[in-house]
Amino acid sequence: MAKEAGKVETRGRPRVTEDSRLTGKQVKFVELVATREGQDTLRNLAAEAGFSVKGAHTRAYEMLNPNKSPHIAKALRERRRELAEKYEVNYSRHIRDLQRIRDEALEAGAYSAAVQAEKARGLAQGDIYVNKSEVRHGSIDQMSKEEVVKALNELKAQLGEKVVNVEADRVELLEDAKVQH
């Protein structure tokens, strides 16, 4: 006998859809996967959620398969989205939290922590502190006299009036001098 079009199957368990309700174990599994994925195996997370240890690997696979368990996949997506919103780092939250840390540190008398929090706020602002660093390779020992003089002249040109030129009045060569004790 052929199936009639539009007839809904009434025997057995109803099909699972995205709108199906989760069981208690499934809710716990979703929470564990959303918060501890990468820290533990899915098999261990399924077992911790209350599924049989022997079938935990299979249950974890089935629950994370959107074709077999679309309701669990949807719940996991929503929970991950909620966590991303909750722990999202944005400028205003960052500045507000640093200010709260600074204020609490001041109240507790932890001035060093308060200064660090305030400095972090300034760095986050971006135009209060300027962080410059220059990495040089090699050393003056590897340079010839001409290269050293050239480098010094370049520095003088860059720094302008900030350079104080100090020259020795007298130079003695002590290589041949004998040292007596």
mmCIF file of C-alpha atoms in Angstrom:
data_model
loop_
_atom_site.group_PDB
_atom_site.id
_atom_site.type_symbol
_atom_site.label_atom_id
_atom_site.label_comp_id
_atom_site.label_asym_id
_atom_site.label_seq_id
_atom_site.Cartn_x
_atom_site.Cartn_y
_atom_site.Cartn_z
ATOM 1 C CA MET A 1 0.000 0.000 0.000
ATOM 2 C CA ALA A 2 1.482 3.357 -1.048
ATOM 3 C CA LYS A 3 1.824 6.217 1.409
ATOM 4 C CA GLU A 4 -0.707 8.934 0.927
ATOM 5 C CA ALA A 5 0.645 12.441 0.351
ATOM 6 C CA GLY A 6 0.467 14.688 3.401
ATOM 7 C CA LYS A 7 -0.108 11.854 5.839
ATOM 8 C CA VAL A 8 1.873 12.245 9.063
ATOM 9 C CA GLU A 9 3.531 9.239 10.678
ATOM 10 C CA THR A 10 1.862 8.572 14.034
ATOM 11 C CA ARG A 11 3.726 5.447 15.096
ATOM 12 C CA GLY A 12 6.868 5.434 17.212
ATOM 13 C CA ARG A 13 8.802 8.370 18.574
ATOM 14 C CA PRO A 14 8.103 11.779 16.990
ATOM 15 C CA ARG A 15 10.820 13.204 14.745
ATOM 16 C CA VAL A 16 13.315 15.532 16.366
ATOM 17 C CA THR A 17 13.305 19.105 15.081
ATOM 18 C CA GLU A 18 15.150 22.263 16.063
ATOM 19 C CA ASP A 19 12.219 23.128 18.311
ATOM 20 C CA SER A 20 12.247 19.835 20.235
ATOM 21 C CA ARG A 21 12.855 20.073 23.969
ATOM 22 C CA LEU A 22 16.168 18.960 25.433
ATOM 23 C CA THR A 23 16.388 16.413 28.219
ATOM 24 C CA GLY A 24 18.278 17.227 31.405
ATOM 25 C CA LYS A 25 21.315 15.248 30.271
ATOM 26 C CA GLN A 26 21.294 17.004 26.905
ATOM 27 C CA VAL A 27 21.121 20.426 28.573
ATOM 28 C CA LYS A 28 24.092 19.515 30.775
ATOM 29 C CA PHE A 29 26.018 18.193 27.749
ATOM 30 C CA VAL A 30 25.402 21.418 25.803
ATOM 31 C CA GLU A 31 26.646 23.494 28.765
ATOM 32 C CA LEU A 32 29.755 21.333 29.175
ATOM 33 C CA VAL A 33 30.605 21.439 25.472
ATOM 34 C CA ALA A 34 30.058 25.210 25.278
ATOM 35 C CA THR A 35 32.242 25.961 28.302
ATOM 36 C CA ARG A 36 34.895 23.208 28.286
ATOM 37 C CA GLU A 37 35.326 22.110 24.672
ATOM 38 C CA GLY A 38 39.002 21.650 23.931
ATOM 39 C CA GLN A 39 39.786 21.019 27.585
ATOM 40 C CA ASP A 40 38.340 17.523 27.636
ATOM 41 C CA THR A 41 37.200 14.895 25.130
ATOM 42 C CA LEU A 42 33.619 14.871 23.949
ATOM 43 C CA ARG A 43 33.345 11.311 25.257
ATOM 44 C CA ASN A 44 34.281 12.482 28.761
ATOM 45 C CA LEU A 45 31.880 15.423 28.545
ATOM 46 C CA ALA A 46 29.016 13.115 27.536
ATOM 47 C CA ALA A 47 29.848 10.763 30.406
ATOM 48 C CA GLU A 48 29.993 13.691 32.820
ATOM 49 C CA ALA A 49 26.583 14.815 31.574
ATOM 50 C CA GLY A 50 25.196 11.467 32.705
ATOM 51 C CA PHE A 51 25.319 9.271 29.611
ATOM 52 C CA SER A 52 26.628 5.717 29.847
ATOM 53 C CA VAL A 53 30.431 5.545 29.761
ATOM 54 C CA LYS A 54 30.286 2.660 27.277
ATOM 55 C CA GLY A 55 28.165 4.602 24.775
ATOM 56 C CA ALA A 56 29.378 8.114 25.577
ATOM 57 C CA HIS A 57 31.395 8.449 22.374
ATOM 58 C CA THR A 58 28.410 7.475 20.217
ATOM 59 C CA ARG A 59 26.019 9.721 22.170
ATOM 60 C CA ALA A 60 28.414 12.669 21.811
ATOM 61 C CA TYR A 61 28.662 12.114 18.049
ATOM 62 C CA GLU A 62 24.886 11.797 17.666
ATOM 63 C CA MET A 63 24.160 14.866 19.780
ATOM 64 C CA LEU A 64 26.607 17.054 17.864
ATOM 65 C CA ASN A 65 25.381 15.850 14.459
ATOM 66 C CA PRO A 66 22.877 18.483 13.237
ATOM 67 C CA ASN A 67 21.162 15.891 11.014
ATOM 68 C CA LYS A 68 20.472 13.563 13.949
ATOM 69 C CA SER A 69 19.975 16.130 16.706
ATOM 70 C CA PRO A 70 19.114 19.537 15.242
ATOM 71 C CA HIS A 71 17.673 20.695 18.576
ATOM 72 C CA ILE A 72 20.978 20.087 20.369
ATOM 73 C CA ALA A 73 23.009 21.742 17.599
ATOM 74 C CA LYS A 74 20.698 24.778 17.803
ATOM 75 C CA ALA A 75 20.957 24.924 21.602
ATOM 76 C CA LEU A 76 24.761 24.705 21.396
ATOM 77 C CA ARG A 77 24.912 27.535 18.824
ATOM 78 C CA GLU A 78 22.712 29.714 21.030
ATOM 79 C CA ARG A 79 24.743 28.964 24.166
ATOM 80 C CA ARG A 80 28.024 29.767 22.390
ATOM 81 C CA ARG A 81 26.511 33.037 21.126
ATOM 82 C CA GLU A 82 25.396 33.935 24.677
ATOM 83 C CA LEU A 83 28.879 33.235 26.045
ATOM 84 C CA ALA A 84 30.501 35.255 23.250
ATOM 85 C CA GLU A 85 28.267 38.241 24.102
ATOM 86 C CA LYS A 86 28.872 37.854 27.830
ATOM 87 C CA TYR A 87 32.671 37.714 27.564
ATOM 88 C CA GLU A 88 33.058 39.966 24.548
ATOM 89 C CA VAL A 89 35.904 42.436 24.863
ATOM 90 C CA ASN A 90 34.940 45.878 23.696
ATOM 91 C CA TYR A 91 36.369 49.290 24.374
ATOM 92 C CA SER A 92 33.679 50.642 26.686
ATOM 93 C CA ARG A 93 33.533 47.501 28.849
ATOM 94 C CA HIS A 94 37.327 47.393 29.016
ATOM 95 C CA ILE A 95 37.610 51.011 30.161
ATOM 96 C CA ARG A 96 34.725 50.618 32.633
ATOM 97 C CA ASP A 97 36.245 47.474 34.174
ATOM 98 C CA LEU A 98 39.678 49.085 34.504
ATOM 99 C CA GLN A 99 38.100 52.091 36.200
ATOM 100 C CA ARG A 100 36.241 49.799 38.626
ATOM 101 C CA ILE A 101 39.495 47.946 39.377
ATOM 102 C CA ARG A 102 41.286 51.248 39.939
ATOM 103 C CA ASP A 103 38.573 52.538 42.281
ATOM 104 C CA GLU A 104 38.480 49.319 44.314
ATOM 105 C CA ALA A 105 42.271 49.273 44.534
ATOM 106 C CA LEU A 106 42.293 52.861 45.817
ATOM 107 C CA GLU A 107 39.667 52.022 48.446
ATOM 108 C CA ALA A 108 41.752 49.042 49.565
ATOM 109 C CA GLY A 109 44.916 51.141 49.718
ATOM 110 C CA ALA A 110 46.566 49.154 46.926
ATOM 111 C CA TYR A 111 48.071 52.176 45.203
ATOM 112 C CA SER A 112 50.375 50.193 42.935
ATOM 113 C CA ALA A 113 47.426 48.219 41.532
ATOM 114 C CA ALA A 114 45.454 51.448 41.119
ATOM 115 C CA VAL A 115 48.312 53.049 39.205
ATOM 116 C CA GLN A 116 48.638 49.985 36.960
ATOM 117 C CA ALA A 117 44.891 49.989 36.221
ATOM 118 C CA GLU A 118 44.966 53.701 35.428
ATOM 119 C CA LYS A 119 48.010 53.218 33.181
ATOM 120 C CA ALA A 120 46.204 50.384 31.375
ATOM 121 C CA ARG A 121 43.231 52.726 30.833
ATOM 122 C CA GLY A 122 45.588 55.297 29.340
ATOM 123 C CA LEU A 123 47.194 52.735 27.060
ATOM 124 C CA ALA A 124 43.755 51.584 25.918
ATOM 125 C CA GLN A 125 42.849 55.183 25.112
ATOM 126 C CA GLY A 126 45.688 55.123 22.615
ATOM 127 C CA ASP A 127 46.788 58.753 22.581
ATOM 128 C CA ILE A 128 47.949 59.309 26.158
ATOM 129 C CA TYR A 129 51.073 57.160 26.219
ATOM 130 C CA VAL A 130 53.465 56.552 23.341
ATOM 131 C CA ASN A 131 55.314 53.268 23.376
ATOM 132 C CA LYS A 132 58.454 53.335 21.248
ATOM 133 C CA SER A 133 61.008 50.624 20.904
ATOM 134 C CA GLU A 134 63.837 50.084 18.504
ATOM 135 C CA VAL A 135 65.570 46.795 17.919
ATOM 136 C CA ARG A 136 69.136 46.922 16.721
ATOM 137 C CA HIS A 137 71.183 43.969 15.591
ATOM 138 C CA GLY A 138 74.925 43.747 15.785
ATOM 139 C CA SER A 139 77.199 45.749 18.038
ATOM 140 C CA ILE A 140 79.647 48.609 17.875
ATOM 141 C CA ASP A 141 82.470 46.061 18.162
ATOM 142 C CA GLN A 142 81.616 44.757 14.706
ATOM 143 C CA MET A 143 81.711 48.214 13.083
ATOM 144 C CA SER A 144 84.699 49.946 11.532
ATOM 145 C CA LYS A 145 85.769 53.401 12.772
ATOM 146 C CA GLU A 146 84.213 55.001 9.681
ATOM 147 C CA GLU A 147 80.885 53.230 10.300
ATOM 148 C CA VAL A 148 80.873 54.372 13.946
ATOM 149 C CA VAL A 149 81.557 57.994 12.954
ATOM 150 C CA LYS A 150 78.833 57.811 10.293
ATOM 151 C CA ALA A 151 76.324 56.369 12.809
ATOM 152 C CA LEU A 152 77.191 59.077 15.353
ATOM 153 C CA ASN A 153 76.706 61.793 12.746
ATOM 154 C CA GLU A 154 73.311 60.314 11.801
ATOM 155 C CA LEU A 155 72.273 60.343 15.475
ATOM 156 C CA LYS A 156 73.397 63.958 15.826
ATOM 157 C CA ALA A 157 71.345 64.884 12.763
ATOM 158 C CA GLN A 158 68.255 63.089 14.136
ATOM 159 C CA LEU A 159 68.471 64.532 17.648
ATOM 160 C CA GLY A 160 69.496 68.055 16.655
ATOM 161 C CA GLU A 161 70.049 70.356 19.637
ATOM 162 C CA LYS A 162 69.581 67.566 22.186
ATOM 163 C CA VAL A 163 73.130 66.311 21.608
ATOM 164 C CA VAL A 164 75.951 67.636 23.766
ATOM 165 C CA ASN A 165 79.237 67.449 21.904
ATOM 166 C CA VAL A 166 82.052 66.552 24.290
ATOM 167 C CA GLU A 167 85.518 66.099 22.842
ATOM 168 C CA ALA A 168 88.648 65.139 24.755
ATOM 169 C CA ASP A 169 91.307 67.820 25.034
ATOM 170 C CA ARG A 170 94.149 65.356 25.081
ATOM 171 C CA VAL A 171 94.416 61.783 23.822
ATOM 172 C CA GLU A 172 97.205 59.446 24.946
ATOM 173 C CA LEU A 173 98.007 56.076 23.508
ATOM 174 C CA LEU A 174 98.720 53.681 26.364
ATOM 175 C CA GLU A 175 99.384 50.490 24.410
ATOM 176 C CA ASP A 176 103.160 50.670 24.639
ATOM 177 C CA ALA A 177 103.271 52.033 28.162
ATOM 178 C CA LYS A 178 104.676 49.630 30.715
ATOM 179 C CA VAL A 179 102.650 49.155 33.810
ATOM 180 C CA GLN A 180 104.675 48.778 36.990
ATOM 181 C CA HIS A 181 103.213 47.304 40.123
#
